[in-house]
CSV table of C-alpha atoms in Angstrom, one decimal:
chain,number,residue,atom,x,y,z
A,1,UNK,CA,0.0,0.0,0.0
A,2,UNK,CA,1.2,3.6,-0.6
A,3,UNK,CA,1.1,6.0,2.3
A,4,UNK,CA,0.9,9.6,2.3
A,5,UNK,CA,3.8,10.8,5.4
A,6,UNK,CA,3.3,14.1,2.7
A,7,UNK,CA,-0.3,15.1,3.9
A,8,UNK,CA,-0.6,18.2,6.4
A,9,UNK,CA,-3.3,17.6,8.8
A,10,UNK,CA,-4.2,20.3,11.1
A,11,UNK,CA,-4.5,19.3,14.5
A,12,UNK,CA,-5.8,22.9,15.9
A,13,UNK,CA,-8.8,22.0,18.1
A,14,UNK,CA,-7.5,18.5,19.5
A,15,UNK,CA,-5.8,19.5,22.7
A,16,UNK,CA,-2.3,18.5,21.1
A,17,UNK,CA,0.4,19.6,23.4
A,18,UNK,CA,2.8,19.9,20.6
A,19,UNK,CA,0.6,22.2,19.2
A,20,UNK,CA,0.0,23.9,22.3
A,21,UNK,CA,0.9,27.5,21.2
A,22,UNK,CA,-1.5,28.0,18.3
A,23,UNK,CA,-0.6,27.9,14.2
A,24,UNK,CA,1.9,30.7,14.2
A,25,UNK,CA,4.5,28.5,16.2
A,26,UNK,CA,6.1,26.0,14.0
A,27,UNK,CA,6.4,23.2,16.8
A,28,UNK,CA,9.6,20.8,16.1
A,29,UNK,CA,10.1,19.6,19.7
A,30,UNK,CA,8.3,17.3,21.8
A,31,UNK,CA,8.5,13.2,20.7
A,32,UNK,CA,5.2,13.4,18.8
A,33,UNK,CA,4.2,12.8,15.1
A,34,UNK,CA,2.2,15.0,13.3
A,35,UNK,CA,1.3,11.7,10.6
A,36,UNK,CA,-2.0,9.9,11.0
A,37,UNK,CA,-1.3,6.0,12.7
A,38,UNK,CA,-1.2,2.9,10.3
A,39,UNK,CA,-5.0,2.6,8.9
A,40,UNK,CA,-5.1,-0.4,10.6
A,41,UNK,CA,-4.8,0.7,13.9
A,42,UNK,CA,-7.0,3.8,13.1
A,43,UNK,CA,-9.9,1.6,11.9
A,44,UNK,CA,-10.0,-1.0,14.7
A,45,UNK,CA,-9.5,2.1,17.3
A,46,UNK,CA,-13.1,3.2,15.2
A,47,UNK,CA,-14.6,0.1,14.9
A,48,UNK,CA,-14.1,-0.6,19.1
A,49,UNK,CA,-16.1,3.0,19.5
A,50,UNK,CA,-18.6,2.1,17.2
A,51,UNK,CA,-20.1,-0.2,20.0
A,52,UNK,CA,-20.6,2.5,22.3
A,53,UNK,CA,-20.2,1.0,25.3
A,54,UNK,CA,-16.8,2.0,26.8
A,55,UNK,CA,-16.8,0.4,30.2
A,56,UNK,CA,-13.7,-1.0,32.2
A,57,UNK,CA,-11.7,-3.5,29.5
A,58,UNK,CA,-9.5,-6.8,30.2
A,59,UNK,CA,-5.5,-5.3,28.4
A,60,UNK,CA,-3.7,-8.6,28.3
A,61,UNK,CA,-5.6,-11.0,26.2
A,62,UNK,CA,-4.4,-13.7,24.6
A,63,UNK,CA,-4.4,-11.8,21.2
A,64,UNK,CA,-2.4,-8.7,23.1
A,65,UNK,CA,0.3,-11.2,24.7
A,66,UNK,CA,0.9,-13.1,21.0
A,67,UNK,CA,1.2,-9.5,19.7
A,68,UNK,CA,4.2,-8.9,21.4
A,69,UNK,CA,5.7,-12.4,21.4
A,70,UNK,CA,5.3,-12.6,18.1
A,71,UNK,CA,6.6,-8.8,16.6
A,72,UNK,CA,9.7,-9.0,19.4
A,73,UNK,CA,10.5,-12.7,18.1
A,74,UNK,CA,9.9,-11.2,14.1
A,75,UNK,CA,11.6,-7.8,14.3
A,76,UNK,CA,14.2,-8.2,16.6
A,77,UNK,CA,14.9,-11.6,17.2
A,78,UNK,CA,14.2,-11.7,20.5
A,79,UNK,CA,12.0,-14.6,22.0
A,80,UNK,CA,9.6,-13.5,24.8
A,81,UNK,CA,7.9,-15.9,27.0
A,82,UNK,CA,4.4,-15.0,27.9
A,83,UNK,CA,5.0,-14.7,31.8
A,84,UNK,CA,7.3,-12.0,31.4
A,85,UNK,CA,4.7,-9.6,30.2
A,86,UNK,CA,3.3,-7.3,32.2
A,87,UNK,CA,0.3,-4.6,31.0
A,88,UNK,CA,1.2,-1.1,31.7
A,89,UNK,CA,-0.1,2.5,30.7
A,90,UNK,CA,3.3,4.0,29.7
A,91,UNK,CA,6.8,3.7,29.8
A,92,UNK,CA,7.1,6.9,32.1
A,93,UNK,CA,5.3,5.4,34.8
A,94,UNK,CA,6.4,2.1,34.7
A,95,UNK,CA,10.2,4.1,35.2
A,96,UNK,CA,8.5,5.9,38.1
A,97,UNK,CA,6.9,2.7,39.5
A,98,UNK,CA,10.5,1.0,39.2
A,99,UNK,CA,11.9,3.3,41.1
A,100,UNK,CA,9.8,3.5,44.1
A,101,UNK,CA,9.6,0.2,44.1
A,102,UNK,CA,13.3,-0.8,43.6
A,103,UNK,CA,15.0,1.6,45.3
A,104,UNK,CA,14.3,3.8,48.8
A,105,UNK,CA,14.8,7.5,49.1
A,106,UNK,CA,18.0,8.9,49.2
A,107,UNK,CA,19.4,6.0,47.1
A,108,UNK,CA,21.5,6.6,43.6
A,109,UNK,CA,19.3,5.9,40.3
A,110,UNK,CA,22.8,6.2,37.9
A,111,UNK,CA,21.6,7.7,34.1
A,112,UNK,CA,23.6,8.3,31.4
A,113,UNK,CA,23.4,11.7,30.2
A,114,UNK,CA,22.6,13.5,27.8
A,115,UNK,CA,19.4,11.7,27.9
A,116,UNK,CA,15.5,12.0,27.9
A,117,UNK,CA,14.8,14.2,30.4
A,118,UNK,CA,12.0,13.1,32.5
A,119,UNK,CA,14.3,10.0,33.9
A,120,UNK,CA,15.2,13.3,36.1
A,121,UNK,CA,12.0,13.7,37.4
A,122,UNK,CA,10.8,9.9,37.6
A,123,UNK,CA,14.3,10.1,40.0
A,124,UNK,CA,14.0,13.3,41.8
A,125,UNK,CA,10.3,13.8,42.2
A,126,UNK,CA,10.4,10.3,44.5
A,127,UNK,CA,13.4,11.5,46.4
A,128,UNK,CA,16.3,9.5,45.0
A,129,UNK,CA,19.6,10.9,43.6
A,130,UNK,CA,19.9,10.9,39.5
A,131,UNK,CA,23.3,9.9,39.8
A,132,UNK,CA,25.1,11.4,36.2
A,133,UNK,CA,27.8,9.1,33.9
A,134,UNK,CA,28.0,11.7,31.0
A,135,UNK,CA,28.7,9.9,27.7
A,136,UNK,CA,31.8,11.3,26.0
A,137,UNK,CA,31.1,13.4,23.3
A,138,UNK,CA,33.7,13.8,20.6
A,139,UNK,CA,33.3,17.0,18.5
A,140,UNK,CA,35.2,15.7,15.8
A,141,UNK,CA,33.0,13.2,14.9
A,142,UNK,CA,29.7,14.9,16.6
A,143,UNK,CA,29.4,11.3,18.3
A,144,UNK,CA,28.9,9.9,21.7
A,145,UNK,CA,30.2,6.7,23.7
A,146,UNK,CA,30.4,5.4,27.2
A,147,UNK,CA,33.1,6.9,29.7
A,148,UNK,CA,33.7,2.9,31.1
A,149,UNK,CA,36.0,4.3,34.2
A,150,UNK,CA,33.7,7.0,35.2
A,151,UNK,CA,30.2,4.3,34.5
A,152,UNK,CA,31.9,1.8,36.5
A,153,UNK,CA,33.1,3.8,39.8
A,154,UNK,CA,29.7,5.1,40.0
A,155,UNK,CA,28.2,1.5,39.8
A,156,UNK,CA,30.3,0.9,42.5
A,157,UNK,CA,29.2,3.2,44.6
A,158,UNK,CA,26.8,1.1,47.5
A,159,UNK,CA,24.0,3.8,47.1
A,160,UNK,CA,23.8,3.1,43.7
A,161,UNK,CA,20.8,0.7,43.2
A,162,UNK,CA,19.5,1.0,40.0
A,163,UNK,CA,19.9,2.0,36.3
A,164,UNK,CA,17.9,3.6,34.1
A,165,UNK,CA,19.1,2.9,30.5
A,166,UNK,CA,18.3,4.3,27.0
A,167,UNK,CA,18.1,2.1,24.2
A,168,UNK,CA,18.7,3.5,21.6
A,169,UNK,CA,19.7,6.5,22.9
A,170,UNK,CA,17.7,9.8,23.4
A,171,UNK,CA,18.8,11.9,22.1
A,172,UNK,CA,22.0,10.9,20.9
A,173,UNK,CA,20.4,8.3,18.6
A,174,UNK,CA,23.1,5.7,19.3
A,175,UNK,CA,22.3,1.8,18.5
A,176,UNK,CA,24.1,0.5,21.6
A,177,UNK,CA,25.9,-3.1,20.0
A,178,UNK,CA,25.8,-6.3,21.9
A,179,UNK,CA,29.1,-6.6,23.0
A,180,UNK,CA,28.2,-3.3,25.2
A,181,UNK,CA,24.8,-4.5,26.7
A,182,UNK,CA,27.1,-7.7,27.3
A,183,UNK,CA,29.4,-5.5,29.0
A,184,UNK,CA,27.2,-3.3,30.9
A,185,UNK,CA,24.6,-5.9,31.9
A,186,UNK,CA,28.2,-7.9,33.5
A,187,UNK,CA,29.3,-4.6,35.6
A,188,UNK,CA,25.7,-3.9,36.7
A,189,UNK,CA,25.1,-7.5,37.8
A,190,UNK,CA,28.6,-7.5,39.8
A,191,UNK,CA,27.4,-4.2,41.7
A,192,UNK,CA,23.8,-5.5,42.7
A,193,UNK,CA,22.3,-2.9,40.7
A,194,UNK,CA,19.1,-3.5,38.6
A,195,UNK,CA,18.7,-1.8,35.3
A,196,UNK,CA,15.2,-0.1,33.6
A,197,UNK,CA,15.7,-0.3,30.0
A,198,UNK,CA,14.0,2.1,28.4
A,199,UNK,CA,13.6,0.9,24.8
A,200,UNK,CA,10.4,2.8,23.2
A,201,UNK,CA,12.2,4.3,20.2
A,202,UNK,CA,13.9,0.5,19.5
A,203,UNK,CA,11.5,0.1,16.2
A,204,UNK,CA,12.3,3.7,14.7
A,205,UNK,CA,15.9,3.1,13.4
A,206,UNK,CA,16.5,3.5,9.5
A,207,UNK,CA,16.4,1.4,7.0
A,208,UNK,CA,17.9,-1.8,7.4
A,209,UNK,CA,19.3,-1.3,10.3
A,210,UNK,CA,18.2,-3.1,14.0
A,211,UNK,CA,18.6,-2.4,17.2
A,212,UNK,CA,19.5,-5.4,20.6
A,213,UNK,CA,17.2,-5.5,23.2
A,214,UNK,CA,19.1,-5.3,26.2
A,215,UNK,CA,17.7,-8.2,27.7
A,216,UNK,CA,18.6,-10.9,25.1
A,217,UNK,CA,21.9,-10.4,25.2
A,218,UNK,CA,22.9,-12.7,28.1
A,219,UNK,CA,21.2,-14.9,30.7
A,220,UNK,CA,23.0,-11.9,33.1
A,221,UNK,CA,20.9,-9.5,31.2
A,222,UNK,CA,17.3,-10.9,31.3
A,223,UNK,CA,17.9,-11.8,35.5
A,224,UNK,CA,18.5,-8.4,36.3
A,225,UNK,CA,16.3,-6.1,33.8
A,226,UNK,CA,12.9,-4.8,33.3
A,227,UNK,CA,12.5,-3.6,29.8
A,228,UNK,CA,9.9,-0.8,28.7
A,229,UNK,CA,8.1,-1.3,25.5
A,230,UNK,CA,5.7,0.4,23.3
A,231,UNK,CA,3.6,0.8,20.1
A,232,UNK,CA,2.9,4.4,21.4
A,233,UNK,CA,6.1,6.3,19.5
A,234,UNK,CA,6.1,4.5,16.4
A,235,UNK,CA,2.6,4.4,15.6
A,236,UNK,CA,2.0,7.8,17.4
A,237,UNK,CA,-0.6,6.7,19.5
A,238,UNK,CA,0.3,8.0,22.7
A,239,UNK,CA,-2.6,9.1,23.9
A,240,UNK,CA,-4.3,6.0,24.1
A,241,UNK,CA,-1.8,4.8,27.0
A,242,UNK,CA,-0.4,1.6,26.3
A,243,UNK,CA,3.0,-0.2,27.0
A,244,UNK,CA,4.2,-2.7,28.5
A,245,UNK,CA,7.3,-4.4,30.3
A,246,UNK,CA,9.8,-7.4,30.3
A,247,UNK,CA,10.6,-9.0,33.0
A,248,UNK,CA,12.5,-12.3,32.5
A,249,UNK,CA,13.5,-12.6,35.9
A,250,UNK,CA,10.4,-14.0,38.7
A,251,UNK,CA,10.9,-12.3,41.7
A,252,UNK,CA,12.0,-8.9,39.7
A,253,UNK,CA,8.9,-9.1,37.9
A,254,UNK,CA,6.9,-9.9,41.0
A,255,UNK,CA,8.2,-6.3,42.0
A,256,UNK,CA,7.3,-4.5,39.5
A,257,UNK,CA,4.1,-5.9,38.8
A,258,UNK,CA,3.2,-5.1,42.8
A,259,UNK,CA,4.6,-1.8,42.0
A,260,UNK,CA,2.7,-0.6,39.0
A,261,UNK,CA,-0.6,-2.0,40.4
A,262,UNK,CA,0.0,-0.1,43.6
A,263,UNK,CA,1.1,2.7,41.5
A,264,UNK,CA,-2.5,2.3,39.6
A,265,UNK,CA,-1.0,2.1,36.5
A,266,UNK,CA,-2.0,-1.4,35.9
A,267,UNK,CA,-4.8,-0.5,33.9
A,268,UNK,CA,-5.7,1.1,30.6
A,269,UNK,CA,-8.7,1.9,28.4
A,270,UNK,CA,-10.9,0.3,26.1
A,271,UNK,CA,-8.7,1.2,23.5
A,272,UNK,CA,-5.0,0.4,25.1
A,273,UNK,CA,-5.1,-3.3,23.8
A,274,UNK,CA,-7.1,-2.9,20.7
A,275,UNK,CA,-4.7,-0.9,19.4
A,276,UNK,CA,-1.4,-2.4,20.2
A,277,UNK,CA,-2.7,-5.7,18.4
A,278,UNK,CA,-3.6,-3.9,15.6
A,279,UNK,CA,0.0,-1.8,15.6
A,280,UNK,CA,1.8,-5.5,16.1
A,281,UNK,CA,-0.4,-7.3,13.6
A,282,UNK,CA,-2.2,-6.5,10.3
A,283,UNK,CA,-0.7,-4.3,8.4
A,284,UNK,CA,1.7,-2.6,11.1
A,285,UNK,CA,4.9,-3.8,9.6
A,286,UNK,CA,4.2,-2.8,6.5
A,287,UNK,CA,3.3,1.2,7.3
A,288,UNK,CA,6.3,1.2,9.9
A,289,UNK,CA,8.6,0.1,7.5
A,290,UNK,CA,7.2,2.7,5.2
A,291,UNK,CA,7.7,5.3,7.6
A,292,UNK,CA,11.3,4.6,8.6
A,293,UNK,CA,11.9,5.4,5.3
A,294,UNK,CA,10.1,8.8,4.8
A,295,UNK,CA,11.8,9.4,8.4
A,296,UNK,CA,15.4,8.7,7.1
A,297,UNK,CA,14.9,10.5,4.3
A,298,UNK,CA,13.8,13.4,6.5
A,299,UNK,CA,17.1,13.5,8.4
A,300,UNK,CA,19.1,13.1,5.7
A,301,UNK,CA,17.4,16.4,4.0
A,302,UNK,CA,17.9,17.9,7.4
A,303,UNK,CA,21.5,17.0,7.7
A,304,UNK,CA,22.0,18.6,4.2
A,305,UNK,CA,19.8,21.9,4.5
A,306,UNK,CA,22.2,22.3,7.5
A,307,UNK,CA,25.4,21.5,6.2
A,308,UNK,CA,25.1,24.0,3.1
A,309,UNK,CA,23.2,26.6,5.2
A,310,UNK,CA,23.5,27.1,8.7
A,311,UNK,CA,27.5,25.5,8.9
A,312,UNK,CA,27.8,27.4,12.2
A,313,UNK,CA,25.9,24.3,13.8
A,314,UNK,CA,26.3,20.7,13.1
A,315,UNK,CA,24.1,17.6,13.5
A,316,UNK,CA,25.0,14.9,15.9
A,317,UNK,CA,24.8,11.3,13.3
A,318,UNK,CA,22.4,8.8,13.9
A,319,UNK,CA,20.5,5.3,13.1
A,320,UNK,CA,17.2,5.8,15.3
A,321,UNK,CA,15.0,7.8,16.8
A,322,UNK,CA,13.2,10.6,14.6
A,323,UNK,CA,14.8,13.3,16.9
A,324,UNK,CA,18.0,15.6,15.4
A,325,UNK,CA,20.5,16.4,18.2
A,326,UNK,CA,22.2,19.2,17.2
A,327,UNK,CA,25.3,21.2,18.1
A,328,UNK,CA,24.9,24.8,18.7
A,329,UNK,CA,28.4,25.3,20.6
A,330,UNK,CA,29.5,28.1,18.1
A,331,UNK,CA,26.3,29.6,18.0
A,332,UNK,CA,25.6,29.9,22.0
A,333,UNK,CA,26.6,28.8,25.6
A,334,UNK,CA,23.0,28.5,26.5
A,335,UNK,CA,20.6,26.7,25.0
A,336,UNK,CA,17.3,28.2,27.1
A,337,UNK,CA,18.3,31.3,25.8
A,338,UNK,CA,18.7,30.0,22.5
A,339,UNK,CA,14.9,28.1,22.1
A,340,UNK,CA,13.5,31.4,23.6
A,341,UNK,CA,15.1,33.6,20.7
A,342,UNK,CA,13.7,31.3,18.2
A,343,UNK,CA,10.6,31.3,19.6
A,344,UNK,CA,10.0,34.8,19.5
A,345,UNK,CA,12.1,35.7,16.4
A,346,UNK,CA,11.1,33.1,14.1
A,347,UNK,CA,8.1,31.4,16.0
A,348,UNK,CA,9.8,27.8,15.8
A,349,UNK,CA,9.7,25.3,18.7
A,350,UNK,CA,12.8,23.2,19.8
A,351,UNK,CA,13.9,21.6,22.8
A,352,UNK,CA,16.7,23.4,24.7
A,353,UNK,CA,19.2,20.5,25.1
A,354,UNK,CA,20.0,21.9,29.1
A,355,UNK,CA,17.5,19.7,30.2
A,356,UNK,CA,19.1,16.6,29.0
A,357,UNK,CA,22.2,16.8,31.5
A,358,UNK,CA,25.6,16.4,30.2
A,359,UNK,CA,27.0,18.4,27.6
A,360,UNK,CA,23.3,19.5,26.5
A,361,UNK,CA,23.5,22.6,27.3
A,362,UNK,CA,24.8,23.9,23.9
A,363,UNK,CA,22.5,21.3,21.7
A,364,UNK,CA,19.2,21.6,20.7
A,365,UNK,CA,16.9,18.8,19.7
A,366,UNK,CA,14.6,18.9,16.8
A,367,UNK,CA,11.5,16.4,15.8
A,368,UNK,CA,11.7,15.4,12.3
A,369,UNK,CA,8.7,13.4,12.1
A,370,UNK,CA,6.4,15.6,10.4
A,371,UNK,CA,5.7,16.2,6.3
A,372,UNK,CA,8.5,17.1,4.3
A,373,UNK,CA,7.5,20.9,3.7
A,374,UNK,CA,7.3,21.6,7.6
A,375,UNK,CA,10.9,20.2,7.6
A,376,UNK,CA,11.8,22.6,5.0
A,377,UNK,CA,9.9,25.4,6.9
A,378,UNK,CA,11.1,25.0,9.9
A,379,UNK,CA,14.9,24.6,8.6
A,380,UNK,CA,14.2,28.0,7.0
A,381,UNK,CA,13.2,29.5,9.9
A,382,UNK,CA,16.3,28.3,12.1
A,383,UNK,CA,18.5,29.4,9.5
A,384,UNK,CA,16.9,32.9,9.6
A,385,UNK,CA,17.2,32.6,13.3
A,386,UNK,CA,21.0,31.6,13.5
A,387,UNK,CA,21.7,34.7,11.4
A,388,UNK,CA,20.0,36.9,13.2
A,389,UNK,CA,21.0,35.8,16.1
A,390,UNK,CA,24.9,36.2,14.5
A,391,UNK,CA,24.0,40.2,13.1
């Protein structure tokens, strides 16, 4: 089937939050698409309201447990037993339930920074430490890898209980290979420290590329990890507040599963399930694989339009993810200040990288998933902004 990533639709009058700030503000920031879902998953969404009856709804049926199984074993060769699953409403609170359950106040959650910034506050709103290992960047090849000495000394570390991990990395965009999950999951396992992988981008990576889940790297891995999984940023159905979790491991899963029901998180609506079936069966493949590659072709564009027209800043390279991390060291020394220029000089929306820890603080992030000519738009408008800003 052909699918048109090309179509604007307006999405004034929906309550987006990405389009929070009316029309006139181009909004490239927060991790939402502006496409419709896979037809699939858009007619059994309407077909489930068609009944009219929308009262509390059973998530894990047999159909929503072979959906995983089956697109985990398919797409990333990674063979799930039925047990492990566990129903929750989102990635973000199954983090937050993991670490009020895991870990006790005062207590070391360790991150790798720069990453997605609400691991911060799943941290420090429940009263633990986010405990930074700042990946190296190297500004010769705009790319990022793990600081082994500094990761490992702060595993050490007796307070440090848990790990929250990013696979692949946001916003970096890094496909982290198996011999590092092999290494990590060994140092992590030697310090008694659990690690939450966070791995809701994993099916947006370009075109014939894969990414590892962390877990099925080792029999180390699975005993000591919960995994966080989703349909909701691929198929941009967040909204309707469905994930779920891997847990290999009995008494981990026990845990969490106590957790996120105490947490009331346990539970979704009547069109959680319906829709992650539909996004992992039918014609789901087909459209995702079809968007990677209106997505890639996105960045690339990006990558260009930058290169030949705004050389002061420089894109960070990545497989995965449909988020640009850009490098804005010669432009400014502050990225807040930076967003709130373009905002009110050129009306364009990014995300000020100084929320992201580490070395974010002079990188912005941009959301490519959009149609080609907001792209070009938007590119137009940071440009204009950059010199400007530079006059």
């Amino acid at each position: 089937m052909n699918y048109d990533f090309d179509k604007v639709i307006d999405r004034s009058g929906t309550g987006s939050y990405k389009w929070k700030n009316g029309d006139a503000m181009l909004p490239m920031w927060v991790a939402d698409m502006d496409f419709e879902t896979c037809p699939s998953v858009k007619k059994a969404i309407m077909d489930r309201a068609a009944h009219g009856i929308y009262g509390y709804t059973v998530d894990t049926t047999e159909a929503w447990y072979q959906a995983y199984m089956s697109w985990w074993k398919e797409r990333h060769a990674f063979e799930i037993e039925k047990d492990w699953l566990v129903f929750v409403t989102g990635v973000v609170p199954a983090i937050s339930s993991a670490v009020r359950k895991l870990t006790t106040p005062g207590e070391n959650v360790l991150i790798q920074t720069p990453v997605y910034p609400i691991f911060f506050n799943s941290i420090l709103n429940n009263g633990r430490k986010a405990l930074e290992s700042q990946l190296v960047y190297d500004p010769d090849t705009a790319s990022y890898s793990i600081d082994w000495e500094d990761l490992e000394a702060k595993l050490t570390d007796p307070q440090t209980s848990l790990m929250v991990f990013c696979n692949p990395q946001n916003p970096s965009g890094n496909i982290w290979d198996r011999e590092t999950l092999i290494r990590l999951g060994q140092l992590c396992y030697e310090n008694h420290v659990t690690v939450v992988s966070d791995e809701i981008h994993c099916d947006l990576v370009s075109p014939g590329c894969g990414y590892i889940p962390f877990a099925s790297v080792s029999d180390i891995n699975r005993k000591i990890s919960v995994t966080c999984v989703a349909p909701t940023k691929a198929f941009n159905i967040a909204g309707l507040h469905t994930a779920a979790i891997i847990v290999p491991d009995e008494n981990l899963r026990h845990k969490m599963w106590r957790g996120i029901n105490t947490d009331e998180v346990g539970e979704g609506n009547c069109f959680s399930a319906i829709a992650a079936v539909s996004a992992f069966t039918e014609e789901g493949g087909e459209w995702l694989d079809a968007l990677r590659k209106y997505l890639w072709e996105n960045r690339k564009f990006a990558e260009e339009y930058i290169r030949e027209n705004i050389p002061q800043i420089r894109t960070v390279p990545s497989d995965a993810t449909y988020l640009m991390w850009v490098d804005c060291t010669a432009v400014t020394s502050d990225s807040d200040e930076f967003v709130d220029y373009l905002e009110k000089e050129v009306q364009l929306m990014l995300n000020a990288g100084s929320g992201f820890g580490g070395n974010g603080k002079t990188f912005v992030r941009i959301n490519l998933a959009c149609p080609r000519r907001r792209i070009e738009e938007g590119l137009r408008r940071l440009e204009k902004g950059v010199k400007s800003l530079r006059d």
